[in-house]
Amino acid sequence: MNVIEGKLRLNGDEKIAIINGRFNHIITDRLVEGAQDAFLRHGGNADNLDLLLVPGAFEVPFALEKALASGKYDAICCVGAVIRGATPHFDYISAEATKGIATVALKYGKPVSNGVLTTDTIEQAIERAGSKVGNKGSEAMITIIEMLDLYAEMGN
Ligand code: INI
């Protein structure tokens, strides 16, 4: 059986953007740090990494669409933090962000990852932003690094 699987390596030429929904920035800034750290530690060139900031998770897919349409990026890592409150707003924002990211990613066929946290409590978000449960921004960056290599292996 021929197993085709992406490796975790960058050659330094890849142009990558992180899109960060700033809402709950105490959390999302940590996700950006995790993503940046993963990019650099896997061989990325700091000059080829852009950070695009948008107001909240709802706006992430809109910036993603523009960024991919520009043709400037090989892959994009999305981060944000939607934390459940007392209103149904959480469900609308988290659903739209997730659906929007997937829809735009499919349209352009370039690696895109979803590092937007959707948690019931701020404690759960903190746990996923560089403490007990790791850093989901770092995981999201590692995902696009693997997918970039997989697509190259597949001849795309
Ligand atoms: N945006 C978030 O990223 N996280 C949240 O938890 C959140 N809450 O709870 O409201 C949130 N709202 C803002 C939203 O993303 C948009 O920026 C806003 O609705 C304007 O379009």
PDB file of C-alpha atoms and ligand atoms in Angstrom:
ATOM      1  CA  MET A   1       0.000   0.000   0.000  1.00  0.00           C
ATOM      2  CA  ASN A   2       1.307   3.469  -0.843  1.00  0.00           C
ATOM      3  CA  VAL A   3       0.749   5.700   2.134  1.00  0.00           C
ATOM      4  CA  ILE A   4       0.867   9.388   1.294  1.00  0.00           C
ATOM      5  CA  GLU A   5       1.135  11.589   4.337  1.00  0.00           C
ATOM      6  CA  GLY A   6       2.398  15.148   4.779  1.00  0.00           C
ATOM      7  CA  LYS A   7       5.505  15.747   6.846  1.00  0.00           C
ATOM      8  CA  LEU A   8       5.951  18.588   9.289  1.00  0.00           C
ATOM      9  CA  ARG A   9       8.457  20.661   7.351  1.00  0.00           C
ATOM     10  CA  LEU A  10       8.632  24.050   5.684  1.00  0.00           C
ATOM     11  CA  ASN A  11      11.354  25.155   3.272  1.00  0.00           C
ATOM     12  CA  GLY A  12      11.153  28.842   4.187  1.00  0.00           C
ATOM     13  CA  ASP A  13       9.501  29.950   0.935  1.00  0.00           C
ATOM     14  CA  GLU A  14       5.907  29.361   2.025  1.00  0.00           C
ATOM     15  CA  LYS A  15       3.812  32.510   2.478  1.00  0.00           C
ATOM     16  CA  ILE A  16       1.419  32.040   5.345  1.00  0.00           C
ATOM     17  CA  ALA A  17      -1.118  34.221   7.125  1.00  0.00           C
ATOM     18  CA  ILE A  18      -2.624  33.904  10.551  1.00  0.00           C
ATOM     19  CA  ILE A  19      -6.100  35.438  10.784  1.00  0.00           C
ATOM     20  CA  ASN A  20      -7.006  36.326  14.346  1.00  0.00           C
ATOM     21  CA  GLY A  21     -10.491  37.279  15.536  1.00  0.00           C
ATOM     22  CA  ARG A  22      -9.452  39.725  18.282  1.00  0.00           C
ATOM     23  CA  PHE A  23     -12.546  39.285  20.492  1.00  0.00           C
ATOM     24  CA  ASN A  24     -11.391  37.696  23.777  1.00  0.00           C
ATOM     25  CA  HIS A  25      -7.896  38.825  22.826  1.00  0.00           C
ATOM     26  CA  ILE A  26      -6.420  37.698  26.145  1.00  0.00           C
ATOM     27  CA  ILE A  27      -6.988  34.202  24.759  1.00  0.00           C
ATOM     28  CA  THR A  28      -6.515  34.787  21.042  1.00  0.00           C
ATOM     29  CA  ASP A  29      -3.152  36.557  21.476  1.00  0.00           C
ATOM     30  CA  ARG A  30      -1.869  33.323  23.071  1.00  0.00           C
ATOM     31  CA  LEU A  31      -3.188  31.338  20.092  1.00  0.00           C
ATOM     32  CA  VAL A  32      -1.311  33.659  17.725  1.00  0.00           C
ATOM     33  CA  GLU A  33       1.867  33.168  19.772  1.00  0.00           C
ATOM     34  CA  GLY A  34       1.438  29.394  19.547  1.00  0.00           C
ATOM     35  CA  ALA A  35       0.884  29.553  15.788  1.00  0.00           C
ATOM     36  CA  GLN A  36       3.893  31.840  15.244  1.00  0.00           C
ATOM     37  CA  ASP A  37       6.109  29.622  17.384  1.00  0.00           C
ATOM     38  CA  ALA A  38       5.068  26.484  15.470  1.00  0.00           C
ATOM     39  CA  PHE A  39       5.698  28.243  12.140  1.00  0.00           C
ATOM     40  CA  LEU A  40       9.222  29.293  13.125  1.00  0.00           C
ATOM     41  CA  ARG A  41      10.145  25.981  14.742  1.00  0.00           C
ATOM     42  CA  HIS A  42       9.175  24.051  11.616  1.00  0.00           C
ATOM     43  CA  GLY A  43      11.414  26.085   9.325  1.00  0.00           C
ATOM     44  CA  GLY A  44       9.206  29.042   8.362  1.00  0.00           C
ATOM     45  CA  ASN A  45      10.766  32.383   7.440  1.00  0.00           C
ATOM     46  CA  ALA A  46       9.462  35.200   9.690  1.00  0.00           C
ATOM     47  CA  ASP A  47       9.354  37.581   6.697  1.00  0.00           C
ATOM     48  CA  ASN A  48       6.805  35.274   5.055  1.00  0.00           C
ATOM     49  CA  LEU A  49       4.329  35.264   7.947  1.00  0.00           C
ATOM     50  CA  ASP A  50       1.541  37.882   8.079  1.00  0.00           C
ATOM     51  CA  LEU A  51      -0.930  38.471  10.907  1.00  0.00           C
ATOM     52  CA  LEU A  52      -4.356  39.719   9.816  1.00  0.00           C
ATOM     53  CA  LEU A  53      -6.524  41.039  12.649  1.00  0.00           C
ATOM     54  CA  VAL A  54     -10.312  41.177  12.509  1.00  0.00           C
ATOM     55  CA  PRO A  55     -12.826  42.201  15.206  1.00  0.00           C
ATOM     56  CA  GLY A  56     -14.140  38.729  16.064  1.00  0.00           C
ATOM     57  CA  ALA A  57     -14.594  35.144  14.931  1.00  0.00           C
ATOM     58  CA  PHE A  58     -17.574  36.128  12.776  1.00  0.00           C
ATOM     59  CA  GLU A  59     -15.285  38.219  10.547  1.00  0.00           C
ATOM     60  CA  VAL A  60     -12.595  35.529  10.152  1.00  0.00           C
ATOM     61  CA  PRO A  61     -14.159  33.897   7.045  1.00  0.00           C
ATOM     62  CA  PHE A  62     -14.552  37.301   5.344  1.00  0.00           C
ATOM     63  CA  ALA A  63     -10.854  38.107   5.758  1.00  0.00           C
ATOM     64  CA  LEU A  64     -10.007  34.530   4.754  1.00  0.00           C
ATOM     65  CA  GLU A  65     -11.897  34.967   1.483  1.00  0.00           C
ATOM     66  CA  LYS A  66     -10.048  38.232   0.695  1.00  0.00           C
ATOM     67  CA  ALA A  67      -6.676  36.799   1.675  1.00  0.00           C
ATOM     68  CA  LEU A  68      -7.050  33.730  -0.541  1.00  0.00           C
ATOM     69  CA  ALA A  69      -8.486  35.782  -3.415  1.00  0.00           C
ATOM     70  CA  SER A  70      -5.366  37.978  -3.286  1.00  0.00           C
ATOM     71  CA  GLY A  71      -3.228  34.968  -4.245  1.00  0.00           C
ATOM     72  CA  LYS A  72      -0.560  36.110  -1.770  1.00  0.00           C
ATOM     73  CA  TYR A  73      -0.745  33.106   0.545  1.00  0.00           C
ATOM     74  CA  ASP A  74       0.005  29.404   0.251  1.00  0.00           C
ATOM     75  CA  ALA A  75      -1.929  28.536   3.402  1.00  0.00           C
ATOM     76  CA  ILE A  76      -3.863  30.245   6.176  1.00  0.00           C
ATOM     77  CA  CYS A  77      -4.219  29.506   9.877  1.00  0.00           C
ATOM     78  CA  CYS A  78      -7.384  30.904  11.477  1.00  0.00           C
ATOM     79  CA  VAL A  79      -7.655  31.518  15.214  1.00  0.00           C
ATOM     80  CA  GLY A  80     -10.238  33.043  17.502  1.00  0.00           C
ATOM     81  CA  ALA A  81     -12.153  32.348  20.691  1.00  0.00           C
ATOM     82  CA  VAL A  82     -15.911  32.100  21.011  1.00  0.00           C
ATOM     83  CA  ILE A  83     -16.880  31.685  24.652  1.00  0.00           C
ATOM     84  CA  ARG A  84     -20.453  30.842  25.618  1.00  0.00           C
ATOM     85  CA  GLY A  85     -22.365  33.637  27.312  1.00  0.00           C
ATOM     86  CA  ALA A  86     -25.889  34.007  28.544  1.00  0.00           C
ATOM     87  CA  THR A  87     -27.324  34.583  25.069  1.00  0.00           C
ATOM     88  CA  PRO A  88     -27.647  32.451  21.907  1.00  0.00           C
ATOM     89  CA  HIS A  89     -25.022  34.705  20.255  1.00  0.00           C
ATOM     90  CA  PHE A  90     -22.398  31.993  20.909  1.00  0.00           C
ATOM     91  CA  ASP A  91     -24.225  29.471  18.723  1.00  0.00           C
ATOM     92  CA  TYR A  92     -24.612  31.887  15.820  1.00  0.00           C
ATOM     93  CA  ILE A  93     -21.034  33.158  15.910  1.00  0.00           C
ATOM     94  CA  SER A  94     -19.410  29.743  16.332  1.00  0.00           C
ATOM     95  CA  ALA A  95     -21.566  28.132  13.641  1.00  0.00           C
ATOM     96  CA  GLU A  96     -20.959  30.933  11.135  1.00  0.00           C
ATOM     97  CA  ALA A  97     -17.222  30.990  11.778  1.00  0.00           C
ATOM     98  CA  THR A  98     -16.876  27.223  11.361  1.00  0.00           C
ATOM     99  CA  LYS A  99     -19.118  27.015   8.299  1.00  0.00           C
ATOM    100  CA  GLY A 100     -17.562  30.108   6.731  1.00  0.00           C
ATOM    101  CA  ILE A 101     -13.989  28.874   7.157  1.00  0.00           C
ATOM    102  CA  ALA A 102     -14.848  25.488   5.627  1.00  0.00           C
ATOM    103  CA  THR A 103     -16.781  27.029   2.726  1.00  0.00           C
ATOM    104  CA  VAL A 104     -13.984  29.420   1.763  1.00  0.00           C
ATOM    105  CA  ALA A 105     -11.315  26.731   2.198  1.00  0.00           C
ATOM    106  CA  LEU A 106     -13.119  24.406  -0.204  1.00  0.00           C
ATOM    107  CA  LYS A 107     -13.494  27.201  -2.760  1.00  0.00           C
ATOM    108  CA  TYR A 108      -9.754  27.889  -3.019  1.00  0.00           C
ATOM    109  CA  GLY A 109      -8.301  24.423  -2.382  1.00  0.00           C
ATOM    110  CA  LYS A 110      -5.420  25.740  -0.303  1.00  0.00           C
ATOM    111  CA  PRO A 111      -4.605  24.529   3.202  1.00  0.00           C
ATOM    112  CA  VAL A 112      -6.700  26.337   5.802  1.00  0.00           C
ATOM    113  CA  SER A 113      -7.028  25.400   9.445  1.00  0.00           C
ATOM    114  CA  ASN A 114      -9.653  26.210  12.016  1.00  0.00           C
ATOM    115  CA  GLY A 115      -8.104  27.171  15.344  1.00  0.00           C
ATOM    116  CA  VAL A 116     -11.183  29.051  16.525  1.00  0.00           C
ATOM    117  CA  LEU A 117     -11.941  27.861  20.056  1.00  0.00           C
ATOM    118  CA  THR A 118     -15.576  27.295  20.963  1.00  0.00           C
ATOM    119  CA  THR A 119     -15.813  26.755  24.705  1.00  0.00           C
ATOM    120  CA  ASP A 120     -18.426  26.909  27.434  1.00  0.00           C
ATOM    121  CA  THR A 121     -16.171  28.753  29.863  1.00  0.00           C
ATOM    122  CA  ILE A 122     -13.171  31.047  29.876  1.00  0.00           C
ATOM    123  CA  GLU A 123     -11.320  28.410  31.908  1.00  0.00           C
ATOM    124  CA  GLN A 124     -11.702  25.916  29.045  1.00  0.00           C
ATOM    125  CA  ALA A 125     -10.396  28.559  26.650  1.00  0.00           C
ATOM    126  CA  ILE A 126      -7.352  29.265  28.866  1.00  0.00           C
ATOM    127  CA  GLU A 127      -6.618  25.530  29.034  1.00  0.00           C
ATOM    128  CA  ARG A 128      -6.462  25.441  25.225  1.00  0.00           C
ATOM    129  CA  ALA A 129      -4.431  28.629  24.797  1.00  0.00           C
ATOM    130  CA  GLY A 130      -1.092  27.491  26.136  1.00  0.00           C
ATOM    131  CA  SER A 131      -1.810  25.640  29.363  1.00  0.00           C
ATOM    132  CA  LYS A 132      -3.289  22.249  30.403  1.00  0.00           C
ATOM    133  CA  VAL A 133      -4.684  21.165  27.026  1.00  0.00           C
ATOM    134  CA  GLY A 134      -1.918  22.640  24.886  1.00  0.00           C
ATOM    135  CA  ASN A 135      -2.206  25.472  22.407  1.00  0.00           C
ATOM    136  CA  LYS A 136      -4.805  25.180  19.649  1.00  0.00           C
ATOM    137  CA  GLY A 137      -3.117  27.963  17.662  1.00  0.00           C
ATOM    138  CA  SER A 138       0.023  25.868  17.508  1.00  0.00           C
ATOM    139  CA  GLU A 139      -2.019  22.813  16.466  1.00  0.00           C
ATOM    140  CA  ALA A 140      -3.758  24.841  13.758  1.00  0.00           C
ATOM    141  CA  MET A 141      -0.426  25.981  12.316  1.00  0.00           C
ATOM    142  CA  ILE A 142       0.956  22.422  12.404  1.00  0.00           C
ATOM    143  CA  THR A 143      -2.150  21.282  10.509  1.00  0.00           C
ATOM    144  CA  ILE A 144      -1.513  23.598   7.561  1.00  0.00           C
ATOM    145  CA  ILE A 145       2.194  22.680   7.547  1.00  0.00           C
ATOM    146  CA  GLU A 146       1.220  19.012   7.180  1.00  0.00           C
ATOM    147  CA  MET A 147      -1.414  19.749   4.535  1.00  0.00           C
ATOM    148  CA  LEU A 148       1.015  21.879   2.483  1.00  0.00           C
ATOM    149  CA  ASP A 149       3.433  18.962   2.376  1.00  0.00           C
ATOM    150  CA  LEU A 150       0.654  16.481   1.616  1.00  0.00           C
ATOM    151  CA  TYR A 151      -0.556  18.558  -1.350  1.00  0.00           C
ATOM    152  CA  ALA A 152       3.029  18.790  -2.620  1.00  0.00           C
ATOM    153  CA  GLU A 153       3.365  14.995  -2.284  1.00  0.00           C
ATOM    154  CA  MET A 154       0.098  14.616  -4.208  1.00  0.00           C
ATOM    155  CA  GLY A 155       1.499  16.792  -6.993  1.00  0.00           C
ATOM    156  CA  ASN A 156      -0.695  19.845  -6.396  1.00  0.00           C
TER     157      ASN A 156
HETATM  158  N1  INI B   1     -16.660  37.154  18.772  1.00  0.00           N
HETATM  159  C1  INI B   1     -15.756  36.231  19.161  1.00  0.00           C
HETATM  160  O1  INI B   1     -14.758  36.018  18.464  1.00  0.00           O
HETATM  161  N2  INI B   1     -15.944  35.528  20.312  1.00  0.00           N
HETATM  162  C2  INI B   1     -17.039  35.714  21.107  1.00  0.00           C
HETATM  163  O2  INI B   1     -17.138  35.037  22.174  1.00  0.00           O
HETATM  164  C3  INI B   1     -18.000  36.687  20.721  1.00  0.00           C
HETATM  165  N3  INI B   1     -19.152  36.928  21.550  1.00  0.00           N
HETATM  166  O3  INI B   1     -19.334  36.252  22.556  1.00  0.00           O
HETATM  167  O4  INI B   1     -19.953  37.802  21.262  1.00  0.00           O
HETATM  168  C4  INI B   1     -17.777  37.407  19.524  1.00  0.00           C
HETATM  169  N4  INI B   1     -18.649  38.348  19.093  1.00  0.00           N
HETATM  170  C5  INI B   1     -18.297  39.310  18.066  1.00  0.00           C
HETATM  171  C6  INI B   1     -18.504  38.770  16.672  1.00  0.00           C
HETATM  172  O5  INI B   1     -17.465  37.878  16.290  1.00  0.00           O
HETATM  173  C7  INI B   1     -18.516  39.914  15.652  1.00  0.00           C
HETATM  174  O6  INI B   1     -17.286  40.579  15.686  1.00  0.00           O
HETATM  175  C8  INI B   1     -19.654  40.900  15.897  1.00  0.00           C
HETATM  176  O7  INI B   1     -20.890  40.210  15.978  1.00  0.00           O
HETATM  177  C9  INI B   1     -19.720  41.955  14.767  1.00  0.00           C
HETATM  178  O8  INI B   1     -19.993  41.319  13.513  1.00  0.00           O
END
